PDB file of C-alpha atoms in Angstrom:
ATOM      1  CA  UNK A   1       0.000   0.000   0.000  1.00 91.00           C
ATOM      2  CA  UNK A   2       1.174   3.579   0.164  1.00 98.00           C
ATOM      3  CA  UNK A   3       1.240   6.097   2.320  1.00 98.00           C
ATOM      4  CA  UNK A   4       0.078   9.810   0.618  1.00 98.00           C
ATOM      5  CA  UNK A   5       1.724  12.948   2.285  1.00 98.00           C
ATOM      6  CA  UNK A   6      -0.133  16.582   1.801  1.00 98.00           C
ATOM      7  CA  UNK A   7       2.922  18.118   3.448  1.00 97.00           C
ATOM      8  CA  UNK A   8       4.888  21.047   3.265  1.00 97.00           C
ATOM      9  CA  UNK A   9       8.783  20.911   2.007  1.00 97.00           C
ATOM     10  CA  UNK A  10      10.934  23.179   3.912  1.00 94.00           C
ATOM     11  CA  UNK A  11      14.658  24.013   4.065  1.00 93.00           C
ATOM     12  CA  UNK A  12      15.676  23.950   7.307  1.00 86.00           C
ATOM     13  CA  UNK A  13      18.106  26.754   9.074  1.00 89.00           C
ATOM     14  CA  UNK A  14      19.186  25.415  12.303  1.00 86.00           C
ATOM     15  CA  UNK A  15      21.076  27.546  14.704  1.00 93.00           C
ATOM     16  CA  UNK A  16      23.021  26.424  17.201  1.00 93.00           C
ATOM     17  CA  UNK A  17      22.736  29.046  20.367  1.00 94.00           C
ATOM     18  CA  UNK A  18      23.869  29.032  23.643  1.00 93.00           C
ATOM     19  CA  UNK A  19      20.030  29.670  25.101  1.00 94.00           C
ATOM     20  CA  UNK A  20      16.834  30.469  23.171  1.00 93.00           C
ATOM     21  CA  UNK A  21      16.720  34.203  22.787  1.00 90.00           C
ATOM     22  CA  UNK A  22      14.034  36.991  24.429  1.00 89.00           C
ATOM     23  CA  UNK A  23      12.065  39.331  23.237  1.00 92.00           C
ATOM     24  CA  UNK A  24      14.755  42.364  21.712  1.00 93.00           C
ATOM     25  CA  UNK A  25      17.901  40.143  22.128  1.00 94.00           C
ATOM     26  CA  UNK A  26      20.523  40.181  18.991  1.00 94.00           C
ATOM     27  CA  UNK A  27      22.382  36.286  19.595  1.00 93.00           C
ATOM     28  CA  UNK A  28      25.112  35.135  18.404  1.00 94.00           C
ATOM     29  CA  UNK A  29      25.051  31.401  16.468  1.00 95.00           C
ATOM     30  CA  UNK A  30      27.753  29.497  17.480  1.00 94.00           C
ATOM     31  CA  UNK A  31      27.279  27.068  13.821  1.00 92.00           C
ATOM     32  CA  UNK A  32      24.380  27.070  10.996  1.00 93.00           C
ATOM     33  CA  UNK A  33      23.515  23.967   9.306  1.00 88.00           C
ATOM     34  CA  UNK A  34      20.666  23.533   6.290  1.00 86.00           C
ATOM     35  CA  UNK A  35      18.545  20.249   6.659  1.00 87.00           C
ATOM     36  CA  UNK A  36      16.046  19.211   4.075  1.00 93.00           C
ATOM     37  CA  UNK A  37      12.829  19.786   6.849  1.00 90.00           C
ATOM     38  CA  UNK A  38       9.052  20.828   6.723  1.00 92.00           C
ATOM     39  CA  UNK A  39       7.027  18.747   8.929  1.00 94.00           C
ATOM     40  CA  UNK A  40       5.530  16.889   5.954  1.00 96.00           C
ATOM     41  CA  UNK A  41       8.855  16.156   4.445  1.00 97.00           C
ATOM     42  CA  UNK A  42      10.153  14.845   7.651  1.00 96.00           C
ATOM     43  CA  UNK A  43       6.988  12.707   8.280  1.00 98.00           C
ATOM     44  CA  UNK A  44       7.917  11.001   4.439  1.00 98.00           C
ATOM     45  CA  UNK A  45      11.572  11.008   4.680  1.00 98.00           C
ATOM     46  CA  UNK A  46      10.203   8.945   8.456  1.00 98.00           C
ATOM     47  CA  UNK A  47       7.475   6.508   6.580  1.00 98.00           C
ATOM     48  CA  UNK A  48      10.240   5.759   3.813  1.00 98.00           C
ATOM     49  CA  UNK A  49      12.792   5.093   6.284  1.00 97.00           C
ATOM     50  CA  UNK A  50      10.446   2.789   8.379  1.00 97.00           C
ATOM     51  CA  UNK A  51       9.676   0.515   5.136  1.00 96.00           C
ATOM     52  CA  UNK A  52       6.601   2.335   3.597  1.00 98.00           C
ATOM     53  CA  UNK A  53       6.012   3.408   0.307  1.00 98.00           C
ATOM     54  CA  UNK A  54       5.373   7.094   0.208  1.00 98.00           C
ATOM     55  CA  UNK A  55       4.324   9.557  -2.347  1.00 98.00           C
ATOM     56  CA  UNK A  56       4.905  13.247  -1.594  1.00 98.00           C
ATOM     57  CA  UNK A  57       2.167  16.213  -2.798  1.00 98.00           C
ATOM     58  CA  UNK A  58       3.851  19.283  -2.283  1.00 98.00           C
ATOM     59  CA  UNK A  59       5.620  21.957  -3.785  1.00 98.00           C
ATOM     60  CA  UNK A  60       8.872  23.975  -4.541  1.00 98.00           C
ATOM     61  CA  UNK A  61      10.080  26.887  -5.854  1.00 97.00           C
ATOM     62  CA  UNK A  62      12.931  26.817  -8.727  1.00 96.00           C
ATOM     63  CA  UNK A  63      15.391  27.508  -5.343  1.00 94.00           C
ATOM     64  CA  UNK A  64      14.283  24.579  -4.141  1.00 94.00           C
ATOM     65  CA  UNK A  65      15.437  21.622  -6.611  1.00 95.00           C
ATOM     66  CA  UNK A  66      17.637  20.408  -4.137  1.00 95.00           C
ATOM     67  CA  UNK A  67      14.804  19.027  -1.888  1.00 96.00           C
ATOM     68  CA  UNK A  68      13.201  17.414  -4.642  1.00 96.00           C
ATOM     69  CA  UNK A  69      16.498  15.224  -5.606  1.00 96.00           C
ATOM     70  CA  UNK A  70      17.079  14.431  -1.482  1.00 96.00           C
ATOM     71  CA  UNK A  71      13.054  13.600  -1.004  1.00 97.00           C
ATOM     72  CA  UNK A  72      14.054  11.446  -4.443  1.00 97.00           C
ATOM     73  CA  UNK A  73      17.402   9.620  -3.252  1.00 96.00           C
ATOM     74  CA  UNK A  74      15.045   8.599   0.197  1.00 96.00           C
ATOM     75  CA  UNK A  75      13.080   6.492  -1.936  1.00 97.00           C
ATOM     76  CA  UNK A  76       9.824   9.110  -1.731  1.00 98.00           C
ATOM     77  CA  UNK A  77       7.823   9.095  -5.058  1.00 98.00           C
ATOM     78  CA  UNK A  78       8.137  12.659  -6.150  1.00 98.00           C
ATOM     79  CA  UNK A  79       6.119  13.128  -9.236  1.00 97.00           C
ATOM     80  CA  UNK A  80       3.181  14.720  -7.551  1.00 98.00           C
ATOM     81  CA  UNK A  81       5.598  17.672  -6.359  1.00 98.00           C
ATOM     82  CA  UNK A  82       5.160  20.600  -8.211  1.00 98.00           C
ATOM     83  CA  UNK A  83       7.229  23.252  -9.004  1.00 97.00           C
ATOM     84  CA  UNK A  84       5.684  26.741  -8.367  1.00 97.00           C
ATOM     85  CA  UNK A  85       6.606  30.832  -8.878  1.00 97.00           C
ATOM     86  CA  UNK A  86       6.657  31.244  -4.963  1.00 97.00           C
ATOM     87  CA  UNK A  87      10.171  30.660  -2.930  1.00 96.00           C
ATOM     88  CA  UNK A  88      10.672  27.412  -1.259  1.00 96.00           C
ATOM     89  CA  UNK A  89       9.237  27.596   2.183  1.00 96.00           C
ATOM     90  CA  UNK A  90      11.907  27.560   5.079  1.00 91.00           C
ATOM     91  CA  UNK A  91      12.342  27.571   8.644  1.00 86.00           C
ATOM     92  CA  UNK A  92      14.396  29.588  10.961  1.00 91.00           C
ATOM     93  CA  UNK A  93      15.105  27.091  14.280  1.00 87.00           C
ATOM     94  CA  UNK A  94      17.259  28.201  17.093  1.00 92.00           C
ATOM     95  CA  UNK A  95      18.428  25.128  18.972  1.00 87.00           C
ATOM     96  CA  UNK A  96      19.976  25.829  22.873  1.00 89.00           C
ATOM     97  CA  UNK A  97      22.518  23.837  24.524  1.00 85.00           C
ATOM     98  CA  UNK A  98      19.465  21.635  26.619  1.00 83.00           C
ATOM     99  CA  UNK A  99      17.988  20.866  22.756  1.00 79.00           C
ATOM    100  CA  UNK A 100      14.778  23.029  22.839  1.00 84.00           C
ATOM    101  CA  UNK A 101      13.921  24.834  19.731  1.00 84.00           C
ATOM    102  CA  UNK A 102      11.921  27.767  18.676  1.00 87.00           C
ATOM    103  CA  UNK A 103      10.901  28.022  15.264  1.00 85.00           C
ATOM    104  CA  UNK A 104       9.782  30.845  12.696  1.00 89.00           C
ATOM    105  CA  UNK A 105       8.021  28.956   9.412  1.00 84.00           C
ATOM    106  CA  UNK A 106       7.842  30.792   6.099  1.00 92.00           C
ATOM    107  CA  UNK A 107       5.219  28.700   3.897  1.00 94.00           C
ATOM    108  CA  UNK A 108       6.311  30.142   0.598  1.00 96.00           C
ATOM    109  CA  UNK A 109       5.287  27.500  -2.324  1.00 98.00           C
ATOM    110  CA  UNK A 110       3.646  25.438   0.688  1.00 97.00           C
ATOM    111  CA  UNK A 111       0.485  27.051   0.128  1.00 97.00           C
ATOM    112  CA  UNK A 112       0.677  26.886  -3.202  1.00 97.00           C
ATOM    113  CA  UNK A 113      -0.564  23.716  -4.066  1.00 98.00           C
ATOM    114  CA  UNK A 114      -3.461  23.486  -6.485  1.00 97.00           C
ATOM    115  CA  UNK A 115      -6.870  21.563  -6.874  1.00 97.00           C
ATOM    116  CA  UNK A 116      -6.183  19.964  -9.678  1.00 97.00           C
ATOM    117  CA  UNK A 117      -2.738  18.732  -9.170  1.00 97.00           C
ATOM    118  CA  UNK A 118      -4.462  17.251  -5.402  1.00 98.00           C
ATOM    119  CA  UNK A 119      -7.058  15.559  -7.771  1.00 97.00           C
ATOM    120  CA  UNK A 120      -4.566  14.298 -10.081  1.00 97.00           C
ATOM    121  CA  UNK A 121      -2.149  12.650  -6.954  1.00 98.00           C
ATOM    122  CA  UNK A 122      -5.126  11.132  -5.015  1.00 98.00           C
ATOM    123  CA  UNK A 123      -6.664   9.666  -8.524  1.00 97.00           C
ATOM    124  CA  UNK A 124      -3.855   6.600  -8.014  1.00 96.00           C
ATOM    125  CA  UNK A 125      -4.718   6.022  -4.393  1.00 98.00           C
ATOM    126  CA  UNK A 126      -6.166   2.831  -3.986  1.00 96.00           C
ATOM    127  CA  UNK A 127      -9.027   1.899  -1.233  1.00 95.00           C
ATOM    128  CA  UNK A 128      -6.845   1.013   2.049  1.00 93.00           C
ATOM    129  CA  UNK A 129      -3.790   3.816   1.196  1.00 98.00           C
ATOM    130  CA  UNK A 130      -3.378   6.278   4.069  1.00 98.00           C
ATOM    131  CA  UNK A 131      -3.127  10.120   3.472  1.00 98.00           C
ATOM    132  CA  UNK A 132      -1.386  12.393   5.776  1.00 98.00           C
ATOM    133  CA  UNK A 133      -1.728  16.290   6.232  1.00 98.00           C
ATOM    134  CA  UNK A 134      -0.156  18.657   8.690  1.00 97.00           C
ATOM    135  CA  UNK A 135      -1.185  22.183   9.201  1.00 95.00           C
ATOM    136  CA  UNK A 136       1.314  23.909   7.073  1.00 95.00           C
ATOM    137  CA  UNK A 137      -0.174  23.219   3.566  1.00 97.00           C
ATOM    138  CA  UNK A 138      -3.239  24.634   1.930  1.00 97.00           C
ATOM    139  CA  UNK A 139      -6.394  22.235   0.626  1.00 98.00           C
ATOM    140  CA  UNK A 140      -6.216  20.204   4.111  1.00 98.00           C
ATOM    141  CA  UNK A 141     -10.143  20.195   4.419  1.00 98.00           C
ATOM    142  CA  UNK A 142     -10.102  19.059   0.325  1.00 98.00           C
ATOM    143  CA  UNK A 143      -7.516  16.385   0.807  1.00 98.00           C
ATOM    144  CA  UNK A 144      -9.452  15.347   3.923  1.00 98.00           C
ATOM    145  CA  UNK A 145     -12.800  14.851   2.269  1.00 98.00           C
ATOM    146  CA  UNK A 146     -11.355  13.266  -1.164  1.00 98.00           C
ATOM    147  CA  UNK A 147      -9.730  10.841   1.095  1.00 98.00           C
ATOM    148  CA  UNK A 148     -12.688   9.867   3.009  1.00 97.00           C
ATOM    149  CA  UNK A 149     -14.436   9.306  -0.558  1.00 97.00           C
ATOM    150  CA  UNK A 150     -11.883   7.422  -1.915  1.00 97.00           C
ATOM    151  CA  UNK A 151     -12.049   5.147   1.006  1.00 97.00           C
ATOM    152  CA  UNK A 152      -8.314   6.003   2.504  1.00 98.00           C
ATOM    153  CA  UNK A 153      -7.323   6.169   5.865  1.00 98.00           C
ATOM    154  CA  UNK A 154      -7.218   9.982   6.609  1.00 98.00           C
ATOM    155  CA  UNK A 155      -4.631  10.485   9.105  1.00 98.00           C
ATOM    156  CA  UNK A 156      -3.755  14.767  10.495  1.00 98.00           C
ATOM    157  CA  UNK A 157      -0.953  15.502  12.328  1.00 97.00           C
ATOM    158  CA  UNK A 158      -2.381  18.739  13.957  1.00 93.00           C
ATOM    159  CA  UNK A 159       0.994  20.860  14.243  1.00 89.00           C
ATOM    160  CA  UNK A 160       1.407  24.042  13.782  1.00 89.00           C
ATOM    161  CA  UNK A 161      -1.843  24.384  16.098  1.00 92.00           C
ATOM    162  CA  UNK A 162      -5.043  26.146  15.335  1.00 93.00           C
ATOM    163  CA  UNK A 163      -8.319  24.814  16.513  1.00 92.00           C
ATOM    164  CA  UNK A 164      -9.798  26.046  13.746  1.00 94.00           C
ATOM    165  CA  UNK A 165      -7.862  23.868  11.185  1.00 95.00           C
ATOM    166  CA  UNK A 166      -8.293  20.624  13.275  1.00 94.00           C
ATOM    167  CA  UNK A 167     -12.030  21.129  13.870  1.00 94.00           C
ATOM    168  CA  UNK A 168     -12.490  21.684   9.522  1.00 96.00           C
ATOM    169  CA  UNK A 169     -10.988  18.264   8.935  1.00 97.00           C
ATOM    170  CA  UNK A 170     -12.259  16.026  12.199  1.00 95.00           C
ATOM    171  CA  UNK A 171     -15.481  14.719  10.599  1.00 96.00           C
ATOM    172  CA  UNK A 172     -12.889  13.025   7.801  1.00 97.00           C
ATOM    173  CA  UNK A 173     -10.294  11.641  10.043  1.00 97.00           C
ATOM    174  CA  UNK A 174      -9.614   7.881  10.783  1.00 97.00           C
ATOM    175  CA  UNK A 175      -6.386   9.303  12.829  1.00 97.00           C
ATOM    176  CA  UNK A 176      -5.591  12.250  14.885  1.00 97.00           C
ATOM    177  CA  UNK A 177      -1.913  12.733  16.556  1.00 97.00           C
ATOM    178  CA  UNK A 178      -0.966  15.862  18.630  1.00 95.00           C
ATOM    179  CA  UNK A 179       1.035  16.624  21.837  1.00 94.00           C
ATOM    180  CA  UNK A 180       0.001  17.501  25.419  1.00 93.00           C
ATOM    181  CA  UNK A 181       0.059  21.009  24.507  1.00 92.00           C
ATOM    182  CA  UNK A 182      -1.912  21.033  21.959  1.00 94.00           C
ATOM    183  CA  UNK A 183      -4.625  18.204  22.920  1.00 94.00           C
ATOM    184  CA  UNK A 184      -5.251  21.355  25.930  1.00 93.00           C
ATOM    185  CA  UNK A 185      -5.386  23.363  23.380  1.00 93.00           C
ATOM    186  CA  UNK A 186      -7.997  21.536  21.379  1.00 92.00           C
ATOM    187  CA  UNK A 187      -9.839  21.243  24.478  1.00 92.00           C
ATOM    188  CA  UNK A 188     -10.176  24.864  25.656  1.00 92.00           C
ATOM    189  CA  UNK A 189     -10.742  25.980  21.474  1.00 88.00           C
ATOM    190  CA  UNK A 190     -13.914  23.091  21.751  1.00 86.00           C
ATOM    191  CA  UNK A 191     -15.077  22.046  24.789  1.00 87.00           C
ATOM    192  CA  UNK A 192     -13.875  18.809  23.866  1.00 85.00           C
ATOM    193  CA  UNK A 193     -11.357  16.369  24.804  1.00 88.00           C
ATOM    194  CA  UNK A 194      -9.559  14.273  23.029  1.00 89.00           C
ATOM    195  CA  UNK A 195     -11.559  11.218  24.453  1.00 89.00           C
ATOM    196  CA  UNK A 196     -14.777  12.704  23.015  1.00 89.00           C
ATOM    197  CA  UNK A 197     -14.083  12.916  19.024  1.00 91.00           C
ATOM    198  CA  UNK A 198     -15.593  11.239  17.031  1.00 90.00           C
ATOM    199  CA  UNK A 199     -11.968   9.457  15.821  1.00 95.00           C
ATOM    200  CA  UNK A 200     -10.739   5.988  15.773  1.00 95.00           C
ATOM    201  CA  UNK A 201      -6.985   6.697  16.494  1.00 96.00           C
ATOM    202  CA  UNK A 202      -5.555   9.385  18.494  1.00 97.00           C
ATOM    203  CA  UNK A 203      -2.212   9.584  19.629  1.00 97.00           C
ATOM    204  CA  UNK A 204      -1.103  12.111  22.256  1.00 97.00           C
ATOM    205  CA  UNK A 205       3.064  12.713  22.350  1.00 95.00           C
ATOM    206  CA  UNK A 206       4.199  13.543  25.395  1.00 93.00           C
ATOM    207  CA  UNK A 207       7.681  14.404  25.377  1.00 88.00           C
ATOM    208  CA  UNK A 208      10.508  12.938  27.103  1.00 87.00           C
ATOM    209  CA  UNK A 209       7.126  10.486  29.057  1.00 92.00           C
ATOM    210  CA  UNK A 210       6.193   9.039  26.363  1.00 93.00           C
ATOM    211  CA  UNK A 211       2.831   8.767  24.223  1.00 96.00           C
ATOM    212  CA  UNK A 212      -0.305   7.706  25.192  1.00 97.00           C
ATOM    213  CA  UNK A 213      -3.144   6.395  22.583  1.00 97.00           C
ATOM    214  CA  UNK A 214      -6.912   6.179  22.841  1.00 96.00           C
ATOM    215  CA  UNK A 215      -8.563   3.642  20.880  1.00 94.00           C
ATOM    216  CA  UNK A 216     -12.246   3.008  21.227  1.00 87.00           C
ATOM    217  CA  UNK A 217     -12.969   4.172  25.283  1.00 85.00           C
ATOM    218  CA  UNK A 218      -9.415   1.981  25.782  1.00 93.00           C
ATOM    219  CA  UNK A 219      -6.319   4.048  26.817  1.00 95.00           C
ATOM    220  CA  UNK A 220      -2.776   3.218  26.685  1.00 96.00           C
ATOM    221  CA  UNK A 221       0.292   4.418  28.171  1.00 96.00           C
ATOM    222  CA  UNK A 222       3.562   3.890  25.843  1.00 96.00           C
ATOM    223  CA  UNK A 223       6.997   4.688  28.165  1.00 93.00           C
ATOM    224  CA  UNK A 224       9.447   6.912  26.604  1.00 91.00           C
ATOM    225  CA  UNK A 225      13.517   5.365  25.983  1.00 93.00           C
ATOM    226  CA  UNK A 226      15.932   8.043  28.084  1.00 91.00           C
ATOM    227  CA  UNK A 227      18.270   9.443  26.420  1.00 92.00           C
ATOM    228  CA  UNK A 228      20.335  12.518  26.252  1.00 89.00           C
ATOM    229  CA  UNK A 229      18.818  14.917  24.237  1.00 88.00           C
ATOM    230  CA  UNK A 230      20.631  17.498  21.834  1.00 86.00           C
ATOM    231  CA  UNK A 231      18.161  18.302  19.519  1.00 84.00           C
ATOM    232  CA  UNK A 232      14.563  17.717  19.403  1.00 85.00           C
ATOM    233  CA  UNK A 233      13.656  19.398  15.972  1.00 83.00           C
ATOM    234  CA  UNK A 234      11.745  17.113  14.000  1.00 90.00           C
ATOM    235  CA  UNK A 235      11.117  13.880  16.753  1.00 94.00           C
ATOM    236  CA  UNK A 236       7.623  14.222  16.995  1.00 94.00           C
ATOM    237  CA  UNK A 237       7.203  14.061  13.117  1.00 96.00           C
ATOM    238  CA  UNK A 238      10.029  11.065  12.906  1.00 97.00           C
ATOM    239  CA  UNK A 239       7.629   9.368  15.490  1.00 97.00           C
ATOM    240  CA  UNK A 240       4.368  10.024  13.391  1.00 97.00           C
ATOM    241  CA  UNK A 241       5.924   8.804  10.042  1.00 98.00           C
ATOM    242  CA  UNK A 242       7.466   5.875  11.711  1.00 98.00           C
ATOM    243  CA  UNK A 243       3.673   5.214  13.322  1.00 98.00           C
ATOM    244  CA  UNK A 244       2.381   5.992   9.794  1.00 98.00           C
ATOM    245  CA  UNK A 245       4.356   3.257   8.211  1.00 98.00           C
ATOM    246  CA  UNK A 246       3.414   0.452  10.870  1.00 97.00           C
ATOM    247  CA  UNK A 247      -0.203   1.067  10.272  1.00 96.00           C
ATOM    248  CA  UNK A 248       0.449   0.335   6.952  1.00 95.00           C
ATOM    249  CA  UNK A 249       1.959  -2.370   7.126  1.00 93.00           C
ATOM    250  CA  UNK A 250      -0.008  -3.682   9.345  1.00 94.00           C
ATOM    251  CA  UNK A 251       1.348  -3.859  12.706  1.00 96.00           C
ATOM    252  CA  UNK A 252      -1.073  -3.586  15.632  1.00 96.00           C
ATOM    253  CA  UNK A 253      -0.900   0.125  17.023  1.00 96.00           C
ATOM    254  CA  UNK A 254       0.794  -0.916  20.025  1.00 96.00           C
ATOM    255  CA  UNK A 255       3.947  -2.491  18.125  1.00 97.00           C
ATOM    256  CA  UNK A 256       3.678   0.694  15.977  1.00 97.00           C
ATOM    257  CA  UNK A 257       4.038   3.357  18.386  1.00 97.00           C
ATOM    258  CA  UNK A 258       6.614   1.070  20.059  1.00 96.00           C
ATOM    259  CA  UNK A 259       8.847   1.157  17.031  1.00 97.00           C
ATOM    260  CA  UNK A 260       8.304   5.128  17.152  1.00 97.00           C
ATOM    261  CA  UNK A 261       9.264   5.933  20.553  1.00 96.00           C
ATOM    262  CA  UNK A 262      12.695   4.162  19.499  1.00 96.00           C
ATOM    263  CA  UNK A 263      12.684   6.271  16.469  1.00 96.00           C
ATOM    264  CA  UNK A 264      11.951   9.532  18.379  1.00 96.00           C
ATOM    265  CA  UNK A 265      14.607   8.215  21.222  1.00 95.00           C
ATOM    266  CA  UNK A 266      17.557   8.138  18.089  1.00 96.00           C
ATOM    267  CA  UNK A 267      16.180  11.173  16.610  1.00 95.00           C
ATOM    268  CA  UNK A 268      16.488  13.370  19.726  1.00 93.00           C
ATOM    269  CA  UNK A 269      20.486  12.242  19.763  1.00 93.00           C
ATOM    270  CA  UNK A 270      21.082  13.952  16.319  1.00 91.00           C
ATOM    271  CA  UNK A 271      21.333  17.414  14.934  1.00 83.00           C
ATOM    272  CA  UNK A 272      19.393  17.896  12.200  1.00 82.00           C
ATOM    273  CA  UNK A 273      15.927  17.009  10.785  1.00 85.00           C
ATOM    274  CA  UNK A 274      14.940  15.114   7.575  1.00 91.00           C
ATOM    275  CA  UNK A 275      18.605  14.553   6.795  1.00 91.00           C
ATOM    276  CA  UNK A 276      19.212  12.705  10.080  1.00 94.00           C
ATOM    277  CA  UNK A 277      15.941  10.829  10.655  1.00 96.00           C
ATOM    278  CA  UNK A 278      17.348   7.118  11.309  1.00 96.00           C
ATOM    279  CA  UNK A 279      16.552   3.776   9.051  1.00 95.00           C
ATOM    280  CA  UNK A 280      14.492   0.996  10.104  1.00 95.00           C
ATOM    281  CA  UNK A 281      17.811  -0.770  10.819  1.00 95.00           C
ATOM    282  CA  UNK A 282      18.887   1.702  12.974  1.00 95.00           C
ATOM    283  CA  UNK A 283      16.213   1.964  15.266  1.00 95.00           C
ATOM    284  CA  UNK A 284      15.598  -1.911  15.498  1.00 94.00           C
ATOM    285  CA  UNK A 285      19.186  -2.512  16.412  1.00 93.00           C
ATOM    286  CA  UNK A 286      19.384   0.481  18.992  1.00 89.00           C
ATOM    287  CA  UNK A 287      20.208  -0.210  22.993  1.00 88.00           C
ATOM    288  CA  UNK A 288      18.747   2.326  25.249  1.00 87.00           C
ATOM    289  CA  UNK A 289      19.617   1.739  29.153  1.00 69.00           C
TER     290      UNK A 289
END
């Protein structure tokens, strides 16, 4: 089967500083580094390296060909990527010493997807595919409702927050991940928690404890590896893609979200984002104390 990605294609500016700055404060970086990132590219670049066949809707500017060959050498189908008059979207991430990030997103060509090249992607899904959206694309509510049509698996990682977006595409969603933060967010925006939608799957991250998934009234608790953490940039979307690509495999969720937290553990351990997100090999042969 494959997994289809509505996701946003980034480059990623990662700055290493020595704390994350205030409000008015001029930093110095101690080193820059440019990742191939975007939380949708990140999520592929995750599925592919987890065993999953992905194919990537998206698009780039002409600045940002470079992405399109890295997504390519990854294994990620790229033909539904289009190449647009807008800049590449980027990010500006400060990383501090303790590995907490702020981030500044630029969408750029992100939003500059169209209908018809949506239309055209999705018309070679087959019944049983998943599709995956984050917030930092346009035609989420679209994708969502020509998925539930076509008889996919709609899945929404709901990051960047707004209650707004997640409430347009909850009446088409199979599968719903999010963080602490956010799932209080969602609550407070709604009324609602995340044990009252109407939504087969939901996965709530939380952090360095772990993840905990609702399935049906039944809640579980999923422990978190320790590690020492240097960067967190781009975990919570390695342990989505890697979750992604056991569903469609066909792993029960537990053994899914299992494989994930390992993923997320390595991830966490590197600097970087898509560039660094670790193979299937990788995480299955990794020792955590």
């Amino acid at each position: 089967m494959t997994i289809w990605n509505l996701g946003s294609i980034n480059a990623d500016m990662i700055y290493d500083v020595p704390h994350l700055p205030g409000p008015g404060e001029t930093l110095s970086a101690n080193r820059l580094d440019r990742f191939l990132g975007g939380k949708g590219a990140n999520m592929s670049v995750a599925a592919a390296r987890a065993g999953a066949r992905v194919a990537h809707i998206g698009a780039l500017g002409s600045d940002g060909r470079w992405a399109m060959d890295r997504l390519t050498e990854y294994g990620i189908d790229t033909r539904h990527i289009a190449e647009v008059a807008q800049p590449t979207g980027h990010a500006i991430i400060a990383v501090d010493a303790q590995g907490e990030n702020n981030i500044i997103l630029f969408q750029g060509a992100n939003h500059a997807i169209s209908a018809d090249q949506l239309g055209q992607a999705l018309s070679s899904a087959a019944q049983g595919d998943l599709l995956v959206m984050q917030n930092e694309t346009n035609l989420q509510v679209e994708a969502a409702r020509m998925g539930r049509e076509l008889g996919l698996t709609v899945c929404y990682a709901a990051a960047p927050f707004q209650a707004d977006a997640v409430q347009a595409v909850l009446p088409y969603l199979d599968f719903l991940i999010l963080n602490e933060v956010e799932a209080d967010q969602l609550r407070s925006a709604t009324g609602q928690s995340v044990t009252d939608l109407e939504v087969e799957h939901v996965i709530v991250t939380l952090g360095s404890k772990g993840a905990r998934y609702f399935h049906r009234g039944a809640t579980s608790e999923f422990a978190a590896h320790k590690v020492q953490a240097v960067d967190t940039t781009g975990a919570g979307d390695t342990f989505t893609g890697y979750v992604l690509a056991g569903m469609d495999r066909g792993m029960p969720m537990a053994q899914a979200i299992a494989q994930a937290n390992r993923a997320a553990a390595l991830m966490v351990t590197r600097h970087g984002t898509a560039d660094v997100i670790p193979d299937l090999k990788e995480v299955r042969e990794a020792r955590f104390d």
